[in-house]
């Protein structure tokens, strides 16, 4: 498997695992834990896991001085993104919050175009529109109540923070840094936000049932360690914009677990939404080969030139 194919596969895994956030977080909320406590343990458990993987690969923990500040900023961005998303779960259904979150591929494309002058191709625009259309189909409006403005703003802040993170990880100063090392320090700097917030609040909530510690561990493993590792590695291989677009698979993950674990029904609307998302992902993965085939098809039908009238 070549590097580009690995990048697409890693982006898919990152999307699927990040989509597990509500699956493990909501039972902890129901038990009385607050977002800061949940995220503190999520990051705290993930740090030694990634550290052990880093050490197991025979790498050290040393950082070059110029990379410290960028990694600290990225860690803060990730922590803010996590916090605002988890806070939004208190204002709206997790499915709705996770759906709105997927404005971040558009934000990534806009940032890359505005700041780094990356050309937004017709193919990229089409993929974003298809993915957003699919996500809109997966969105279930419930009783038609107006969405919470606070919740919506929190999700937008989460999407913007995550978009800036995705762009920042792909900058030349960090692109050559080992994926495990970037992830380790992003988590290490990120957990400091929750340490400060909990210190100011004066209390840490603990699960009241022993098996809920498994939820905290699962949050550390799947949507944190695995997702962040795969996201960083995918960005380094295929770039920020394709990785962001492939993130549209996350609502599909939510649909899958809803059907298999919670007995939810797969509707025709869901099928259309999933199909649109899969088409968008297929176009992203196929990349230039689709463009090449369309050009070949176009050449099979040469333009008919109109004869000009020659003056007598």
Coordinates of C-alpha atoms in Angstrom, one line a residue:
X1 CA 0.0 0.0 0.0
X2 CA 1.5 3.3 -1.0
X3 CA 1.6 6.4 1.2
X4 CA -1.4 8.1 -0.3
X5 CA -3.6 5.0 0.1
X6 CA -2.4 4.8 3.7
X7 CA -3.4 8.4 4.2
X8 CA -6.9 7.8 3.0
X9 CA -7.3 4.7 5.2
X10 CA -6.0 6.5 8.2
X11 CA -8.4 9.4 7.6
X12 CA -11.3 7.0 7.5
X13 CA -10.2 5.3 10.7
X14 CA -9.8 8.8 12.3
X15 CA -13.3 9.7 11.3
X16 CA -14.9 6.5 12.5
X17 CA -13.2 6.5 15.9
X18 CA -13.9 10.3 16.5
X19 CA -17.6 9.6 15.9
X20 CA -17.6 7.4 19.0
X21 CA -17.5 10.4 21.3
X22 CA -21.3 10.5 22.2
X23 CA -21.3 6.7 22.5
X24 CA -19.0 6.8 25.5
X25 CA -19.6 10.3 26.8
X26 CA -23.4 10.4 27.2
X27 CA -23.6 7.6 29.8
X28 CA -21.0 9.5 31.9
X29 CA -23.2 12.7 31.7
X30 CA -26.2 10.6 32.8
X31 CA -24.1 9.5 35.8
X32 CA -23.6 13.2 36.8
X33 CA -20.1 13.9 35.4
X34 CA -19.5 17.3 33.9
X35 CA -17.6 17.9 30.6
X36 CA -14.4 19.1 32.3
X37 CA -14.1 15.9 34.4
X38 CA -14.9 13.6 31.5
X39 CA -12.3 15.3 29.2
X40 CA -9.7 15.5 32.0
X41 CA -9.8 11.7 32.4
X42 CA -10.1 11.2 28.6
X43 CA -6.8 13.1 28.0
X44 CA -5.1 11.8 31.2
X45 CA -5.6 8.2 30.2
X46 CA -4.6 8.8 26.6
X47 CA -1.3 10.4 27.4
X48 CA 0.5 7.4 28.9
X49 CA -1.0 5.2 26.2
X50 CA 0.5 7.3 23.4
X51 CA 3.7 7.8 25.4
X52 CA 4.1 4.0 25.7
X53 CA 3.6 3.7 21.9
X54 CA 6.2 6.4 21.4
X55 CA 8.7 4.7 23.6
X56 CA 7.9 1.3 22.0
X57 CA 8.9 2.7 18.7
X58 CA 12.3 3.5 20.1
X59 CA 11.8 7.3 19.9
X60 CA 12.6 9.9 22.5
X61 CA 10.5 12.7 24.0
X62 CA 12.9 15.5 23.1
X63 CA 11.5 18.5 21.3
X64 CA 13.3 21.2 19.3
X65 CA 12.8 24.6 20.8
X66 CA 11.0 26.1 17.7
X67 CA 8.3 23.3 17.9
X68 CA 7.3 23.9 21.5
X69 CA 5.0 26.9 21.0
X70 CA 3.3 25.4 17.9
X71 CA 2.5 22.2 19.7
X72 CA 1.3 24.1 22.8
X73 CA -1.1 26.1 20.5
X74 CA -2.3 22.9 18.8
X75 CA -2.9 21.3 22.1
X76 CA -5.0 24.2 23.3
X77 CA -7.0 24.2 20.0
X78 CA -7.8 20.5 20.4
X79 CA -8.7 21.0 24.0
X80 CA -11.0 23.9 23.2
X81 CA -12.6 21.9 20.3
X82 CA -13.3 19.0 22.7
X83 CA -14.6 21.2 25.5
X84 CA -17.0 23.2 23.3
X85 CA -18.4 20.1 21.6
X86 CA -18.9 18.3 24.9
X87 CA -20.5 21.4 26.4
X88 CA -22.8 21.6 23.4
X89 CA -24.2 18.1 24.3
X90 CA -25.8 19.9 27.3
X91 CA -27.8 22.2 25.0
X92 CA -28.8 19.9 22.1
X93 CA -28.9 16.2 21.1
X94 CA -25.5 14.7 20.6
X95 CA -26.5 13.7 17.0
X96 CA -27.5 17.2 16.1
X97 CA -24.3 18.6 17.6
X98 CA -22.1 16.0 15.8
X99 CA -24.0 16.9 12.5
X100 CA -23.4 20.6 12.8
X101 CA -19.8 20.0 13.6
X102 CA -19.2 19.0 10.1
X103 CA -19.0 22.5 8.8
X104 CA -15.3 22.1 9.6
X105 CA -14.3 20.7 6.1
X106 CA -15.6 24.0 4.7
X107 CA -13.6 26.0 7.2
X108 CA -10.5 24.0 6.4
X109 CA -10.9 24.7 2.7
X110 CA -11.6 28.4 3.3
X111 CA -8.5 28.7 5.6
X112 CA -6.3 26.9 3.1
X113 CA -7.6 29.2 0.3
X114 CA -7.5 32.4 2.2
X115 CA -4.2 32.0 4.2
X116 CA -2.2 29.6 2.1
X117 CA -3.6 30.4 -1.4
X118 CA -4.6 26.8 -2.0
X119 CA -6.9 26.6 -5.0
X120 CA -10.4 25.3 -4.2
X121 CA -11.0 23.0 -7.2
X122 CA -14.4 22.2 -8.6
X123 CA -13.9 18.6 -7.5
X124 CA -13.2 19.7 -3.9
X125 CA -16.3 22.0 -3.9
X126 CA -18.4 19.2 -5.2
X127 CA -17.2 16.8 -2.5
X128 CA -17.9 19.3 0.2
X129 CA -21.4 19.9 -1.1
X130 CA -22.2 16.2 -1.4
X131 CA -20.9 15.5 2.1
X132 CA -22.9 18.4 3.6
X133 CA -26.0 17.2 1.7
X134 CA -25.5 13.7 3.1
X135 CA -25.1 15.1 6.6
X136 CA -28.2 17.2 6.2
X137 CA -30.1 14.0 5.2
X138 CA -28.9 12.2 8.3
X139 CA -30.0 15.1 10.5
X140 CA -33.3 14.3 12.2
X141 CA -35.2 17.4 13.2
X142 CA -37.1 15.8 16.0
X143 CA -40.1 17.9 17.1
X144 CA -39.0 20.8 15.0
X145 CA -38.0 22.9 18.0
X146 CA -35.6 25.8 17.4
X147 CA -32.0 24.9 18.0
X148 CA -30.3 26.4 21.0
X149 CA -28.2 29.4 20.0
X150 CA -25.7 28.7 22.8
X151 CA -25.3 25.1 21.7
X152 CA -25.0 26.1 18.0
X153 CA -22.3 28.7 18.8
X154 CA -20.4 26.1 20.9
X155 CA -20.4 23.7 18.1
X156 CA -19.2 26.4 15.7
X157 CA -16.4 27.2 18.0
X158 CA -15.5 23.5 18.2
X159 CA -15.5 23.2 14.4
X160 CA -13.4 26.3 13.9
X161 CA -10.8 25.2 16.5
X162 CA -10.6 21.7 14.9
X163 CA -10.2 23.2 11.4
X164 CA -7.4 25.4 12.6
X165 CA -5.8 22.4 14.2
X166 CA -6.0 20.3 11.0
X167 CA -4.4 23.2 9.0
X168 CA -1.7 23.8 11.7
X169 CA -0.6 20.1 11.9
X170 CA 0.2 20.2 8.2
X171 CA 2.6 23.2 8.5
X172 CA 6.3 22.5 7.5
X173 CA 7.6 23.0 11.0
X174 CA 5.6 20.0 12.3
X175 CA 5.1 18.0 9.1
X176 CA 8.5 16.2 9.6
X177 CA 7.9 15.5 13.3
X178 CA 7.0 11.9 14.2
X179 CA 3.2 11.5 14.4
X180 CA 3.3 9.8 17.8
X181 CA 5.4 12.7 19.2
X182 CA 3.0 15.3 17.8
X183 CA 0.0 13.5 19.3
X184 CA 1.7 13.0 22.7
X185 CA 2.5 16.7 23.1
X186 CA -0.8 17.9 21.7
X187 CA -2.6 15.8 24.4
X188 CA -0.1 16.8 27.1
X189 CA -0.5 20.5 26.4
X190 CA -4.3 20.0 25.9
X191 CA -4.9 18.4 29.3
X192 CA -3.6 21.5 31.0
X193 CA -6.7 23.4 30.0
X194 CA -8.9 21.0 32.0
X195 CA -6.4 20.9 34.9
X196 CA -6.7 24.7 35.2
X197 CA -10.5 24.7 34.9
X198 CA -11.0 21.9 37.4
X199 CA -8.6 23.7 39.8
X200 CA -10.6 26.9 39.5
X201 CA -13.9 24.9 40.0
X202 CA -12.5 23.1 43.0
X203 CA -13.9 19.6 42.3
X204 CA -13.5 16.6 40.0
X205 CA -16.5 14.4 39.3
X206 CA -15.9 10.7 39.4
X207 CA -18.1 7.9 38.0
X208 CA -20.4 6.3 40.6
X209 CA -20.5 2.9 38.8
X210 CA -17.3 1.0 38.4
X211 CA -18.0 0.0 34.8
X212 CA -18.2 3.6 33.7
X213 CA -14.5 3.8 34.1
X214 CA -14.4 1.6 31.0
X215 CA -16.2 4.4 29.2
X216 CA -13.5 6.9 30.2
X217 CA -10.8 4.4 29.1
X218 CA -12.7 3.9 25.8
X219 CA -12.8 7.7 25.3
X220 CA -9.1 7.8 25.8
X221 CA -8.4 5.0 23.3
X222 CA -10.8 5.4 20.4
X223 CA -11.8 9.1 19.8
X224 CA -8.6 10.4 21.4
X225 CA -5.4 8.3 21.0
X226 CA -6.4 6.4 17.8
X227 CA -8.3 9.3 16.2
X228 CA -5.7 11.9 16.8
X229 CA -2.9 9.6 15.7
X230 CA -4.7 8.7 12.5
X231 CA -5.7 12.3 11.8
X232 CA -2.1 13.6 12.2
X233 CA -0.7 10.8 10.1
X234 CA -3.4 11.2 7.4
X235 CA -2.8 15.0 7.2
X236 CA 1.0 14.4 6.8
X237 CA 0.3 12.0 3.9
X238 CA -2.7 13.5 1.9
X239 CA -3.1 17.0 3.3
X240 CA -5.6 19.0 5.4
X241 CA -8.5 19.4 3.0
X242 CA -9.0 15.7 1.9
X243 CA -8.6 14.6 5.5
X244 CA -11.3 17.0 6.6
X245 CA -13.7 15.9 3.9
X246 CA -13.2 12.3 4.8
X247 CA -14.3 13.3 8.3
X248 CA -17.9 13.3 7.0
X249 CA -17.8 9.6 7.7
X250 CA -18.2 10.3 11.4
X251 CA -22.1 10.7 11.3
X252 CA -22.2 7.4 9.4
X253 CA -20.4 5.9 12.5
X254 CA -23.2 7.4 14.7
X255 CA -25.9 5.8 12.5
X256 CA -24.1 2.5 12.6
X257 CA -23.9 2.3 16.4
X258 CA -27.5 3.6 16.7
X259 CA -28.7 0.7 14.6
X260 CA -26.5 -2.0 16.0
X261 CA -26.5 -1.1 19.7
X262 CA -29.6 1.0 20.3
X263 CA -32.1 -0.6 17.9
X264 CA -32.6 2.5 15.8
X265 CA -34.3 2.1 12.4
X266 CA -32.5 2.8 9.2
X267 CA -34.8 5.1 7.1
X268 CA -34.8 5.8 3.4
X269 CA -33.5 9.3 4.3
X270 CA -30.6 7.8 6.2
X271 CA -29.8 5.6 3.2
X272 CA -29.7 8.6 0.8
X273 CA -27.5 10.6 3.3
X274 CA -25.1 7.7 3.7
X275 CA -25.0 7.3 -0.1
X276 CA -24.2 11.0 -0.7
X277 CA -21.4 10.8 1.9
X278 CA -19.9 7.7 0.4
X279 CA -20.0 9.2 -3.1
X280 CA -18.1 12.3 -1.7
X281 CA -15.6 10.1 0.0
X282 CA -15.1 8.0 -3.1
X283 CA -14.4 11.1 -5.2
X284 CA -11.9 12.3 -2.7
X285 CA -10.1 9.0 -2.6
X286 CA -10.1 8.5 -6.3
X287 CA -8.7 12.0 -6.7
X288 CA -7.0 12.8 -9.9
X289 CA -7.9 9.4 -11.5
X290 CA -11.5 10.6 -11.8
X291 CA -10.4 13.8 -13.4
X292 CA -8.1 11.8 -15.8
X293 CA -11.0 9.5 -16.8
X294 CA -13.3 12.5 -17.4
X295 CA -10.7 14.1 -19.6
X296 CA -10.3 10.9 -21.6
X297 CA -14.0 10.6 -22.0
X298 CA -14.2 14.2 -23.2
X299 CA -11.5 13.6 -25.8
X300 CA -13.6 10.8 -27.2
X301 CA -16.1 13.5 -28.3
X302 CA -14.1 16.2 -30.1
X303 CA -15.7 19.6 -30.3
X304 CA -17.4 20.3 -33.6
X305 CA -16.1 23.4 -35.0
X306 CA -18.5 25.7 -36.9
X307 CA -17.4 26.8 -40.3
X308 CA -17.0 30.5 -40.6
X309 CA -18.7 32.2 -43.4
X310 CA -16.1 33.5 -45.8
X311 CA -16.8 36.8 -47.6
X312 CA -17.5 36.6 -51.3

